[in-house]
mmCIF file of C-alpha atoms in Angstrom:
data_model
loop_
_atom_site.group_PDB
_atom_site.id
_atom_site.type_symbol
_atom_site.label_atom_id
_atom_site.label_comp_id
_atom_site.label_asym_id
_atom_site.label_seq_id
_atom_site.Cartn_x
_atom_site.Cartn_y
_atom_site.Cartn_z
ATOM 1 C CA MET E 11 14.072 -51.217 -0.614
ATOM 2 C CA ARG E 12 15.114 -49.640 -3.920
ATOM 3 C CA ILE E 13 11.597 -50.165 -5.274
ATOM 4 C CA VAL E 14 10.111 -48.418 -2.192
ATOM 5 C CA ILE E 15 12.475 -45.457 -2.573
ATOM 6 C CA VAL E 16 11.620 -45.073 -6.261
ATOM 7 C CA PHE E 17 7.896 -45.302 -5.448
ATOM 8 C CA LEU E 18 8.175 -42.611 -2.762
ATOM 9 C CA ALA E 19 10.101 -40.370 -5.134
ATOM 10 C CA LEU E 20 7.384 -40.761 -7.742
ATOM 11 C CA LEU E 21 4.745 -39.860 -5.158
ATOM 12 C CA ALA E 22 6.719 -36.761 -4.176
ATOM 13 C CA GLY E 23 6.895 -35.714 -7.804
ATOM 14 C CA LEU E 24 3.180 -36.241 -8.248
ATOM 15 C CA ALA E 25 2.222 -34.342 -5.079
ATOM 16 C CA PRO E 26 2.205 -30.811 -6.597
ATOM 17 C CA ALA E 27 0.121 -32.006 -9.558
ATOM 18 C CA LEU E 28 -2.296 -33.808 -7.248
ATOM 19 C CA ALA E 29 -2.592 -30.716 -5.037
ATOM 20 C CA GLN E 30 -3.289 -28.519 -8.063
ATOM 21 C CA GLY E 31 -5.878 -31.001 -9.270
ATOM 22 C CA ASN E 32 -7.619 -30.948 -5.913
ATOM 23 C CA VAL E 33 -7.639 -27.154 -5.907
ATOM 24 C CA GLU E 34 -9.111 -26.942 -9.381
ATOM 25 C CA ALA E 35 -11.701 -29.592 -8.568
ATOM 26 C CA GLY E 36 -12.965 -27.532 -5.651
ATOM 27 C CA PHE E 37 -12.771 -24.150 -7.377
ATOM 28 C CA ARG E 38 -16.010 -24.224 -9.376
ATOM 29 C CA PRO E 39 -18.105 -25.584 -6.455
ATOM 30 C CA PHE E 40 -16.631 -22.795 -4.301
ATOM 31 C CA LEU E 41 -17.720 -20.131 -6.779
ATOM 32 C CA GLU E 42 -21.198 -21.613 -7.006
ATOM 33 C CA SER E 43 -21.779 -22.190 -3.301
ATOM 34 C CA GLU E 44 -19.959 -19.185 -1.802
ATOM 35 C CA ILE E 45 -19.736 -16.390 -4.387
ATOM 36 C CA TRP E 46 -22.890 -16.745 -6.470
ATOM 37 C CA PRO E 47 -25.333 -16.389 -3.529
ATOM 38 C CA GLN E 48 -23.522 -13.240 -2.328
ATOM 39 C CA ALA E 49 -23.414 -11.788 -5.843
ATOM 40 C CA ARG E 50 -27.090 -12.544 -6.526
ATOM 41 C CA ALA E 51 -28.050 -10.889 -3.222
ATOM 42 C CA GLN E 52 -26.269 -7.727 -4.374
ATOM 43 C CA GLY E 53 -28.059 -7.548 -7.731
ATOM 44 C CA VAL E 54 -25.605 -9.392 -9.983
ATOM 45 C CA SER E 55 -27.358 -11.302 -12.772
ATOM 46 C CA ARG E 56 -26.529 -14.887 -13.688
ATOM 47 C CA ALA E 57 -25.460 -13.675 -17.140
ATOM 48 C CA THR E 58 -22.875 -11.325 -15.597
ATOM 49 C CA PHE E 59 -21.665 -14.052 -13.230
ATOM 50 C CA GLU E 60 -21.119 -16.477 -16.100
ATOM 51 C CA ALA E 61 -19.526 -13.893 -18.378
ATOM 52 C CA ALA E 62 -17.032 -12.934 -15.682
ATOM 53 C CA LEU E 63 -16.301 -16.283 -14.033
ATOM 54 C CA GLY E 64 -17.505 -19.005 -16.399
ATOM 55 C CA ARG E 65 -14.061 -19.761 -17.830
ATOM 56 C CA VAL E 66 -11.862 -18.625 -14.942
ATOM 57 C CA ARG E 67 -9.444 -21.127 -13.415
ATOM 58 C CA PRO E 68 -7.329 -20.612 -10.284
ATOM 59 C CA ASN E 69 -3.977 -18.995 -11.017
ATOM 60 C CA LEU E 70 -1.584 -20.743 -8.668
ATOM 61 C CA ARG E 71 1.330 -18.542 -9.747
ATOM 62 C CA LEU E 72 -0.044 -15.582 -7.805
ATOM 63 C CA PRO E 73 1.764 -14.658 -4.580
ATOM 64 C CA ASP E 74 0.375 -14.952 -1.049
ATOM 65 C CA LEU E 75 -1.682 -18.094 -1.644
ATOM 66 C CA VAL E 76 -2.216 -20.804 0.956
ATOM 67 C CA MET E 77 -2.821 -24.245 -0.499
ATOM 68 C CA PRO E 78 -5.284 -26.521 1.313
ATOM 69 C CA GLY E 79 -3.625 -28.157 4.291
ATOM 70 C CA GLN E 80 -0.799 -25.620 4.436
ATOM 71 C CA GLY E 81 -0.157 -22.963 7.046
ATOM 72 C CA ALA E 82 0.583 -19.327 6.278
ATOM 73 C CA PRO E 83 4.096 -18.588 7.571
ATOM 74 C CA VAL E 84 5.547 -15.094 7.380
ATOM 75 C CA ALA E 85 7.635 -14.811 4.219
ATOM 76 C CA GLU E 86 11.365 -14.388 4.678
ATOM 77 C CA ASN E 87 11.335 -11.737 1.980
ATOM 78 C CA GLN E 88 8.701 -9.608 0.281
ATOM 79 C CA HIS E 89 8.681 -8.620 -3.383
ATOM 80 C CA GLN E 90 6.325 -5.656 -3.029
ATOM 81 C CA ALA E 91 8.237 -2.373 -3.344
ATOM 82 C CA GLU E 92 7.005 -0.886 -0.071
ATOM 83 C CA PHE E 93 8.770 -3.672 1.857
ATOM 84 C CA GLN E 94 12.198 -3.127 0.314
ATOM 85 C CA SER E 95 15.197 -0.972 1.238
ATOM 86 C CA PRO E 96 14.304 2.706 1.738
ATOM 87 C CA ALA E 97 17.410 3.735 -0.231
ATOM 88 C CA SER E 98 16.289 1.802 -3.317
ATOM 89 C CA TYR E 99 12.697 2.959 -2.909
ATOM 90 C CA PHE E 100 13.853 6.588 -3.109
ATOM 91 C CA ALA E 101 16.339 6.119 -5.955
ATOM 92 C CA GLU E 102 17.014 9.624 -7.238
ATOM 93 C CA ASN E 103 16.549 8.783 -10.911
ATOM 94 C CA GLN E 104 13.079 7.443 -10.203
ATOM 95 C CA VAL E 105 12.030 10.336 -7.953
ATOM 96 C CA ALA E 106 13.408 12.976 -10.314
ATOM 97 C CA GLY E 107 11.842 11.327 -13.352
ATOM 98 C CA LEU E 108 8.379 11.144 -11.781
ATOM 99 C CA ALA E 109 8.618 14.725 -10.521
ATOM 100 C CA SER E 110 9.707 16.044 -13.929
ATOM 101 C CA ARG E 111 6.898 14.327 -15.770
ATOM 102 C CA GLY E 112 4.467 15.274 -13.016
ATOM 103 C CA ARG E 113 5.311 18.976 -13.462
ATOM 104 C CA ARG E 114 4.503 18.724 -17.166
ATOM 105 C CA LEU E 115 1.201 16.996 -16.454
ATOM 106 C CA LEU E 116 0.270 19.588 -13.841
ATOM 107 C CA GLN E 117 0.571 22.209 -16.575
ATOM 108 C CA GLU E 118 -1.120 20.085 -19.237
ATOM 109 C CA HIS E 119 -4.160 19.407 -17.026
ATOM 110 C CA ALA E 120 -4.065 22.661 -15.060
ATOM 111 C CA ALA E 121 -7.695 23.620 -15.665
ATOM 112 C CA VAL E 122 -9.204 20.294 -14.567
ATOM 113 C CA ILE E 123 -6.796 20.011 -11.617
ATOM 114 C CA ALA E 124 -7.794 23.488 -10.418
ATOM 115 C CA ARG E 125 -11.440 22.410 -10.418
ATOM 116 C CA ILE E 126 -10.598 19.206 -8.567
ATOM 117 C CA GLU E 127 -8.575 21.124 -5.957
ATOM 118 C CA GLN E 128 -11.485 23.493 -5.420
ATOM 119 C CA ARG E 129 -13.979 20.668 -4.961
ATOM 120 C CA TYR E 130 -11.931 18.294 -2.794
ATOM 121 C CA GLY E 131 -9.300 20.480 -1.119
ATOM 122 C CA VAL E 132 -6.420 18.140 -2.037
ATOM 123 C CA PRO E 133 -3.380 19.762 -3.729
ATOM 124 C CA GLY E 134 -2.767 18.911 -7.366
ATOM 125 C CA PRO E 135 0.851 17.779 -6.828
ATOM 126 C CA ILE E 136 -0.274 15.210 -4.241
ATOM 127 C CA ILE E 137 -2.947 13.872 -6.614
ATOM 128 C CA VAL E 138 -0.529 13.695 -9.530
ATOM 129 C CA ALA E 139 2.148 12.037 -7.384
ATOM 130 C CA VAL E 140 -0.306 9.253 -6.473
ATOM 131 C CA TRP E 141 -1.205 8.899 -10.160
ATOM 132 C CA GLY E 142 2.477 8.595 -11.046
ATOM 133 C CA ARG E 143 3.265 6.082 -8.345
ATOM 134 C CA GLU E 144 0.256 3.861 -8.973
ATOM 135 C CA SER E 145 0.344 3.570 -12.755
ATOM 136 C CA ALA E 146 3.157 5.767 -14.147
ATOM 137 C CA PHE E 147 0.479 8.352 -15.058
ATOM 138 C CA GLY E 148 -1.598 5.710 -16.816
ATOM 139 C CA SER E 149 1.191 4.218 -18.915
ATOM 140 C CA ALA E 150 1.984 1.148 -16.786
ATOM 141 C CA SER E 151 0.893 -2.259 -17.977
ATOM 142 C CA ILE E 152 -1.923 -3.746 -15.899
ATOM 143 C CA PRO E 153 -1.616 -7.344 -17.077
ATOM 144 C CA HIS E 154 -3.889 -9.589 -15.042
ATOM 145 C CA ASP E 155 -7.483 -10.702 -15.531
ATOM 146 C CA ALA E 156 -9.114 -9.153 -12.475
ATOM 147 C CA PHE E 157 -11.634 -11.970 -12.132
ATOM 148 C CA GLU E 158 -8.936 -14.637 -12.264
ATOM 149 C CA VAL E 159 -6.938 -12.793 -9.588
ATOM 150 C CA LEU E 160 -9.852 -12.034 -7.287
ATOM 151 C CA ALA E 161 -11.471 -15.462 -7.620
ATOM 152 C CA THR E 162 -8.158 -17.214 -6.935
ATOM 153 C CA LYS E 163 -7.476 -15.075 -3.889
ATOM 154 C CA ALA E 164 -11.048 -15.422 -2.640
ATOM 155 C CA TYR E 165 -10.457 -19.168 -2.715
ATOM 156 C CA LEU E 166 -6.841 -19.445 -1.544
ATOM 157 C CA ALA E 167 -5.480 -16.191 -0.085
ATOM 158 C CA ARG E 168 -4.766 -15.656 3.589
ATOM 159 C CA ARG E 169 -7.406 -12.900 3.646
ATOM 160 C CA LYS E 170 -10.199 -14.834 1.951
ATOM 161 C CA GLU E 171 -13.099 -12.791 3.347
ATOM 162 C CA MET E 172 -11.620 -9.543 2.056
ATOM 163 C CA PHE E 173 -11.126 -10.945 -1.449
ATOM 164 C CA ARG E 174 -14.598 -12.478 -1.512
ATOM 165 C CA ALA E 175 -16.039 -9.015 -0.917
ATOM 166 C CA GLU E 176 -13.763 -7.590 -3.606
ATOM 167 C CA LEU E 177 -14.790 -10.279 -6.104
ATOM 168 C CA VAL E 178 -18.482 -9.541 -5.576
ATOM 169 C CA ALA E 179 -17.750 -5.816 -5.938
ATOM 170 C CA ALA E 180 -15.976 -6.495 -9.242
ATOM 171 C CA LEU E 181 -19.052 -8.365 -10.463
ATOM 172 C CA ARG E 182 -21.169 -5.349 -9.516
ATOM 173 C CA ILE E 183 -18.876 -3.078 -11.555
ATOM 174 C CA VAL E 184 -19.642 -5.166 -14.639
ATOM 175 C CA GLU E 185 -23.339 -5.403 -13.773
ATOM 176 C CA GLU E 186 -23.532 -1.611 -13.534
ATOM 177 C CA GLY E 187 -22.060 -1.271 -17.030
ATOM 178 C CA HIS E 188 -18.731 0.386 -16.240
ATOM 179 C CA LEU E 189 -16.699 -2.255 -18.130
ATOM 180 C CA ARG E 190 -17.058 -5.613 -19.854
ATOM 181 C CA PRO E 191 -15.455 -8.596 -18.084
ATOM 182 C CA SER E 192 -12.692 -8.803 -20.693
ATOM 183 C CA GLU E 193 -11.741 -5.179 -19.926
ATOM 184 C CA MET E 194 -11.351 -5.751 -16.190
ATOM 185 C CA LYS E 195 -7.556 -5.782 -15.884
ATOM 186 C CA SER E 196 -5.848 -5.575 -12.521
ATOM 187 C CA SER E 197 -2.605 -5.890 -10.620
ATOM 188 C CA TRP E 198 -1.624 -9.205 -9.035
ATOM 189 C CA ALA E 199 -3.489 -7.974 -5.928
ATOM 190 C CA GLY E 200 -6.714 -7.178 -7.819
ATOM 191 C CA ALA E 201 -6.340 -3.364 -7.939
ATOM 192 C CA LEU E 202 -8.053 -1.649 -10.868
ATOM 193 C CA GLY E 203 -7.333 1.157 -13.291
ATOM 194 C CA GLN E 204 -4.925 4.072 -13.199
ATOM 195 C CA PRO E 205 -5.501 4.887 -9.493
ATOM 196 C CA GLN E 206 -5.298 1.163 -8.589
ATOM 197 C CA PHE E 207 -8.540 1.055 -6.613
ATOM 198 C CA MET E 208 -9.746 -2.195 -5.149
ATOM 199 C CA PRO E 209 -13.267 -2.919 -6.474
ATOM 200 C CA THR E 210 -14.999 -1.933 -3.224
ATOM 201 C CA LYS E 211 -13.210 1.435 -3.290
ATOM 202 C CA PHE E 212 -14.240 1.919 -6.908
ATOM 203 C CA LEU E 213 -17.891 1.480 -5.983
ATOM 204 C CA GLU E 214 -17.515 3.796 -2.995
ATOM 205 C CA LEU E 215 -15.204 6.550 -4.255
ATOM 206 C CA ALA E 216 -14.731 6.566 -8.029
ATOM 207 C CA VAL E 217 -15.957 9.789 -9.654
ATOM 208 C CA ASP E 218 -17.418 10.702 -13.043
ATOM 209 C CA PHE E 219 -15.690 14.086 -13.295
ATOM 210 C CA ASP E 220 -15.784 14.478 -17.079
ATOM 211 C CA GLY E 221 -19.598 14.120 -17.082
ATOM 212 C CA ASP E 222 -19.882 11.317 -19.640
ATOM 213 C CA GLY E 223 -21.979 9.126 -17.359
ATOM 214 C CA ARG E 224 -19.203 6.611 -16.584
ATOM 215 C CA LYS E 225 -16.723 6.418 -13.721
ATOM 216 C CA ASP E 226 -13.840 5.613 -16.040
ATOM 217 C CA ILE E 227 -10.614 5.256 -14.050
ATOM 218 C CA TRP E 228 -9.096 3.255 -16.896
ATOM 219 C CA ASN E 229 -9.125 5.850 -19.688
ATOM 220 C CA SER E 230 -10.314 9.237 -18.379
ATOM 221 C CA VAL E 231 -7.733 11.563 -16.815
ATOM 222 C CA PRO E 232 -10.390 13.794 -15.143
ATOM 223 C CA ASP E 233 -12.134 10.747 -13.645
ATOM 224 C CA THR E 234 -8.818 9.278 -12.515
ATOM 225 C CA LEU E 235 -7.551 12.446 -10.834
ATOM 226 C CA ALA E 236 -10.883 13.319 -9.227
ATOM 227 C CA SER E 237 -11.241 9.766 -7.927
ATOM 228 C CA ILE E 238 -7.819 9.968 -6.263
ATOM 229 C CA ALA E 239 -8.749 13.328 -4.736
ATOM 230 C CA ASN E 240 -12.089 11.973 -3.530
ATOM 231 C CA TYR E 241 -10.322 9.012 -1.907
ATOM 232 C CA LEU E 242 -7.959 11.299 0.019
ATOM 233 C CA ALA E 243 -10.685 13.764 0.940
ATOM 234 C CA ASP E 244 -12.860 10.927 2.220
ATOM 235 C CA ALA E 245 -9.895 9.715 4.318
ATOM 236 C CA GLY E 246 -9.754 13.107 6.029
ATOM 237 C CA TRP E 247 -7.370 15.349 4.079
ATOM 238 C CA VAL E 248 -7.033 18.697 5.880
ATOM 239 C CA ALA E 249 -7.087 21.516 3.339
ATOM 240 C CA ARG E 250 -4.298 24.106 3.439
ATOM 241 C CA ARG E 251 -1.990 21.907 5.532
ATOM 242 C CA ASP E 252 1.204 20.356 4.234
ATOM 243 C CA TRP E 253 1.987 16.641 4.557
ATOM 244 C CA GLY E 254 5.185 17.179 6.557
ATOM 245 C CA PHE E 255 8.689 18.671 6.735
ATOM 246 C CA GLU E 256 12.145 17.105 6.757
ATOM 247 C CA ALA E 257 13.786 17.929 10.065
ATOM 248 C CA ASN E 258 16.937 17.591 12.122
ATOM 249 C CA VAL E 259 16.060 15.622 15.269
ATOM 250 C CA PRO E 260 18.767 15.829 17.946
ATOM 251 C CA ALA E 261 19.763 12.759 19.974
ATOM 252 C CA SER E 262 18.102 14.367 23.000
ATOM 253 C CA VAL E 263 14.724 13.753 21.293
ATOM 254 C CA SER E 264 14.112 10.010 21.470
ATOM 255 C CA CYS E 265 13.229 8.234 18.262
ATOM 256 C CA ALA E 266 10.897 6.128 20.424
ATOM 257 C CA LEU E 267 8.528 9.128 20.513
ATOM 258 C CA GLU E 268 7.470 8.434 16.927
ATOM 259 C CA GLY E 269 3.923 7.720 15.848
ATOM 260 C CA PRO E 270 0.527 9.094 14.826
ATOM 261 C CA ASP E 271 -0.743 8.475 18.361
ATOM 262 C CA ARG E 272 1.910 10.702 19.926
ATOM 263 C CA GLY E 273 1.184 14.005 18.281
ATOM 264 C CA ARG E 274 1.929 17.339 19.910
ATOM 265 C CA PRO E 275 2.039 20.979 18.789
ATOM 266 C CA ILE E 276 4.884 21.409 16.315
ATOM 267 C CA ALA E 277 6.044 24.334 18.466
ATOM 268 C CA ASP E 278 6.802 21.780 21.227
ATOM 269 C CA PHE E 279 9.132 19.897 18.901
ATOM 270 C CA VAL E 280 10.846 23.177 18.068
ATOM 271 C CA SER E 281 11.304 23.908 21.778
ATOM 272 C CA ALA E 282 12.948 20.487 22.146
ATOM 273 C CA GLY E 283 15.502 21.337 19.463
ATOM 274 C CA VAL E 284 13.874 19.996 16.307
ATOM 275 C CA ALA E 285 14.428 22.249 13.283
ATOM 276 C CA ARG E 286 13.647 22.113 9.579
ATOM 277 C CA VAL E 287 16.622 21.050 7.471
ATOM 278 C CA SER E 288 15.999 24.070 5.232
ATOM 279 C CA GLY E 289 16.780 26.408 8.115
ATOM 280 C CA ARG E 290 13.437 28.137 7.640
ATOM 281 C CA PRO E 291 10.957 28.225 10.511
ATOM 282 C CA PHE E 292 7.798 26.157 10.358
ATOM 283 C CA PRO E 293 4.927 28.201 8.900
ATOM 284 C CA PRO E 294 3.046 29.911 11.753
ATOM 285 C CA HIS E 295 -0.195 28.038 11.120
ATOM 286 C CA GLU E 296 1.719 24.736 11.161
ATOM 287 C CA ALA E 297 3.687 25.579 14.311
ATOM 288 C CA ARG E 298 0.414 26.009 16.194
ATOM 289 C CA ALA E 299 -1.003 22.740 14.845
ATOM 290 C CA THR E 300 -0.353 19.096 15.705
ATOM 291 C CA GLY E 301 2.677 17.321 14.280
ATOM 292 C CA HIS E 302 4.126 13.834 14.628
ATOM 293 C CA LEU E 303 7.690 12.583 14.737
ATOM 294 C CA LEU E 304 8.344 10.373 11.703
ATOM 295 C CA MET E 305 11.556 8.354 11.345
ATOM 296 C CA PRO E 306 10.803 5.709 8.692
ATOM 297 C CA ALA E 307 14.274 4.147 8.952
ATOM 298 C CA GLY E 308 14.926 5.069 12.550
ATOM 299 C CA ARG E 309 18.279 6.828 12.978
ATOM 300 C CA PHE E 310 19.436 5.263 9.685
ATOM 301 C CA GLY E 311 17.490 7.691 7.501
ATOM 302 C CA PRO E 312 16.000 11.162 7.225
ATOM 303 C CA ALA E 313 13.628 12.389 9.936
ATOM 304 C CA PHE E 314 10.430 14.381 9.545
ATOM 305 C CA ILE E 315 7.700 16.209 11.363
ATOM 306 C CA ALA E 316 4.562 14.852 9.736
ATOM 307 C CA THR E 317 1.110 16.381 9.791
ATOM 308 C CA PRO E 318 -2.138 14.385 9.927
ATOM 309 C CA ASN E 319 -2.210 14.538 6.120
ATOM 310 C CA PHE E 320 0.738 12.144 6.010
ATOM 311 C CA TYR E 321 -1.481 9.520 7.612
ATOM 312 C CA VAL E 322 -4.267 10.331 5.156
ATOM 313 C CA ILE E 323 -1.873 9.338 2.352
ATOM 314 C CA LYS E 324 -1.225 6.124 4.279
ATOM 315 C CA ALA E 325 -4.941 5.370 4.005
ATOM 316 C CA TYR E 326 -4.289 4.960 0.275
ATOM 317 C CA ASN E 327 -1.416 2.548 0.881
ATOM 318 C CA ASN E 328 -0.581 1.642 4.463
ATOM 319 C CA SER E 329 3.168 2.105 4.149
ATOM 320 C CA ASP E 330 5.291 4.890 5.637
ATOM 321 C CA LEU E 331 7.608 4.715 2.642
ATOM 322 C CA TYR E 332 4.712 5.016 0.202
ATOM 323 C CA ALA E 333 3.252 8.059 1.947
ATOM 324 C CA LEU E 334 6.684 9.664 2.236
ATOM 325 C CA PHE E 335 7.337 8.998 -1.446
ATOM 326 C CA ILE E 336 4.073 10.699 -2.448
ATOM 327 C CA GLY E 337 4.779 13.739 -0.276
ATOM 328 C CA HIS E 338 8.370 13.995 -1.482
ATOM 329 C CA VAL E 339 7.518 13.700 -5.186
ATOM 330 C CA ALA E 340 4.810 16.339 -4.733
ATOM 331 C CA ASP E 341 7.381 18.642 -3.108
ATOM 332 C CA ARG E 342 9.796 17.996 -5.961
ATOM 333 C CA MET E 343 7.113 19.031 -8.460
ATOM 334 C CA ARG E 344 6.971 22.339 -6.580
ATOM 335 C CA GLY E 345 10.739 22.815 -6.919
ATOM 336 C CA ALA E 346 12.163 21.198 -3.759
ATOM 337 C CA GLY E 347 15.402 19.231 -3.883
ATOM 338 C CA PRO E 348 16.364 15.747 -2.644
ATOM 339 C CA PHE E 349 16.256 14.850 1.032
ATOM 340 C CA ALA E 350 19.039 16.436 3.043
ATOM 341 C CA GLY E 351 19.448 13.260 5.097
ATOM 342 C CA GLY E 352 20.683 10.053 3.525
ATOM 343 C CA TRP E 353 19.781 6.413 4.022
ATOM 344 C CA ALA E 354 22.584 4.707 5.943
ATOM 345 C CA SER E 355 23.414 1.002 5.878
ATOM 346 C CA SER E 356 22.210 -1.156 8.752
ATOM 347 C CA ASP E 357 22.211 -4.849 9.626
ATOM 348 C CA ARG E 358 20.765 -6.923 6.808
ATOM 349 C CA MET E 359 17.672 -8.626 8.201
ATOM 350 C CA THR E 360 14.979 -10.494 6.289
ATOM 351 C CA ARG E 361 11.279 -10.118 6.915
ATOM 352 C CA GLY E 362 11.437 -13.416 8.758
ATOM 353 C CA ASP E 363 14.246 -12.101 10.986
ATOM 354 C CA VAL E 364 12.134 -9.079 11.886
ATOM 355 C CA ALA E 365 9.083 -11.263 12.571
ATOM 356 C CA ARG E 366 11.092 -13.389 14.985
ATOM 357 C CA MET E 367 12.359 -10.233 16.684
ATOM 358 C CA GLN E 368 8.777 -9.004 16.987
ATOM 359 C CA GLU E 369 7.709 -12.293 18.565
ATOM 360 C CA ARG E 370 10.371 -11.897 21.238
ATOM 361 C CA MET E 371 9.358 -8.270 21.862
ATOM 362 C CA VAL E 372 5.711 -9.267 22.255
ATOM 363 C CA SER E 373 6.746 -11.946 24.749
ATOM 364 C CA ALA E 374 8.643 -9.245 26.668
ATOM 365 C CA GLY E 375 5.543 -7.013 26.795
ATOM 366 C CA TYR E 376 6.231 -4.585 23.943
ATOM 367 C CA ASP E 377 3.573 -3.399 21.480
ATOM 368 C CA VAL E 378 4.842 -4.006 17.930
ATOM 369 C CA GLY E 379 1.478 -3.582 16.211
ATOM 370 C CA GLY E 380 1.397 -7.199 15.022
ATOM 371 C CA VAL E 381 3.942 -9.879 14.155
ATOM 372 C CA ASP E 382 4.230 -9.342 10.409
ATOM 373 C CA GLY E 383 7.951 -8.894 9.758
ATOM 374 C CA LEU E 384 7.493 -5.227 8.855
ATOM 375 C CA ALA E 385 9.197 -2.388 10.707
ATOM 376 C CA GLY E 386 6.162 -0.164 11.217
ATOM 377 C CA PHE E 387 6.200 2.709 13.678
ATOM 378 C CA LYS E 388 5.167 0.578 16.665
ATOM 379 C CA THR E 389 7.944 -1.899 15.944
ATOM 380 C CA ARG E 390 10.467 0.903 15.411
ATOM 381 C CA ARG E 391 9.712 2.691 18.652
ATOM 382 C CA SER E 392 9.589 -0.573 20.610
ATOM 383 C CA ILE E 393 13.070 -1.373 19.315
ATOM 384 C CA GLY E 394 14.120 2.083 20.540
ATOM 385 C CA GLN E 395 12.717 1.290 23.970
ATOM 386 C CA VAL E 396 14.609 -2.027 24.042
ATOM 387 C CA GLU E 397 17.819 -0.214 23.115
ATOM 388 C CA GLU E 398 17.356 2.552 25.671
ATOM 389 C CA ARG E 399 16.605 0.104 28.479
ATOM 390 C CA ALA E 400 19.703 -1.892 27.534
ATOM 391 C CA GLY E 401 21.887 1.224 27.618
ATOM 392 C CA LEU E 402 22.407 1.194 23.855
ATOM 393 C CA ALA E 403 22.197 4.222 21.578
ATOM 394 C CA ALA E 404 18.608 4.131 20.298
ATOM 395 C CA THR E 405 18.356 3.514 16.558
ATOM 396 C CA CYS E 406 14.665 2.487 16.383
ATOM 397 C CA TRP E 407 15.457 0.095 13.548
ATOM 398 C CA PRO E 408 15.785 -3.714 13.416
ATOM 399 C CA ASN E 409 19.348 -4.707 14.264
ATOM 400 C CA ARG E 410 21.142 -7.696 15.675
ATOM 401 C CA ALA E 411 22.394 -5.935 18.810
ATOM 402 C CA ALA E 412 18.841 -5.121 19.922
ATOM 403 C CA ALA E 413 17.654 -8.600 18.922
ATOM 404 C CA GLY E 414 20.403 -10.090 21.090
ATOM 405 C CA ARG E 415 19.146 -8.176 24.137
ATOM 406 C CA LEU E 416 15.771 -9.866 23.766
ATOM 407 C CA GLY E 417 17.171 -13.309 24.460
#
């Protein structure tokens, strides 16, 4: 029996190494049979393919990989910033530091920003805020080999088809002469350059604004800023509208009314008792236009009346906190202060806890927008509906009391 136990223990110890060996053994045939035909069909030469992928091996240290034979459970926690506590995401030292540096850069690049604003209709502070958030205005380290990241994820990620398209797009970037393979550095998710564009977005939306014949989002400030502006304009930015306004939302206005699909004239919100925290009225042109209730932490955080431009920012990064951060930092560059509302403590729940709550809500007939463990607007307002139907004060935020009413 002892010999059997020792043998089984040895097998268990060898399992990870055997799994890695199997992955690596299948990696090169995958590139040849799946990626090379797609790349060749899109004009990528064999020389470019070999230069970019000839020595690449799968990087099994990357997050969000699914090894052969494994499922893809929802993670209990998430290391990406947009999935963390709103209070930490909006740490004042970080917001103030980005806004201060952003103001200096707005002045330093005023002439080129004015030309970009005129062409694309996107305000300079919004563009510069995105630049600051994505790459610390170009100073952040972008450490990964883009081809190693994209090839690994094309082979092993949960969203393989997406990363296969991105890998072929990255090969096209090299084929078109924008960069050499060794210069293609990315984030752990495969995003490129100072604006952190995925390769397909680079091919679609990157701009040569300095006129040197290259769309250089790695080294050129004009190209970087114009590319960000082009991205937002292409997503539908409405010129001469703000992104949103912090507001006081009385308890008589249900937090379950939140969402981009429940817009109404801002004047209607005012009639219901919603008011700007500044005490100033909404600008007349905004009051006549459509607004949306936005409560990114339910009743545990500040509330806002967002315009459609808020959701344009979300096209850049599909996170309410990200879009709110960009709008807030842009406002701070213009001289605004911190949020009037604070971020209150709530029940500590992991991403897995929220996913299990979503599963129960779906079973009860609620629309949560997908079981992903993230408290997006559909999940928030569905929680509010659960609370209201149970006779609880609606918070529209994951909490154990609401979870308990779901059985």
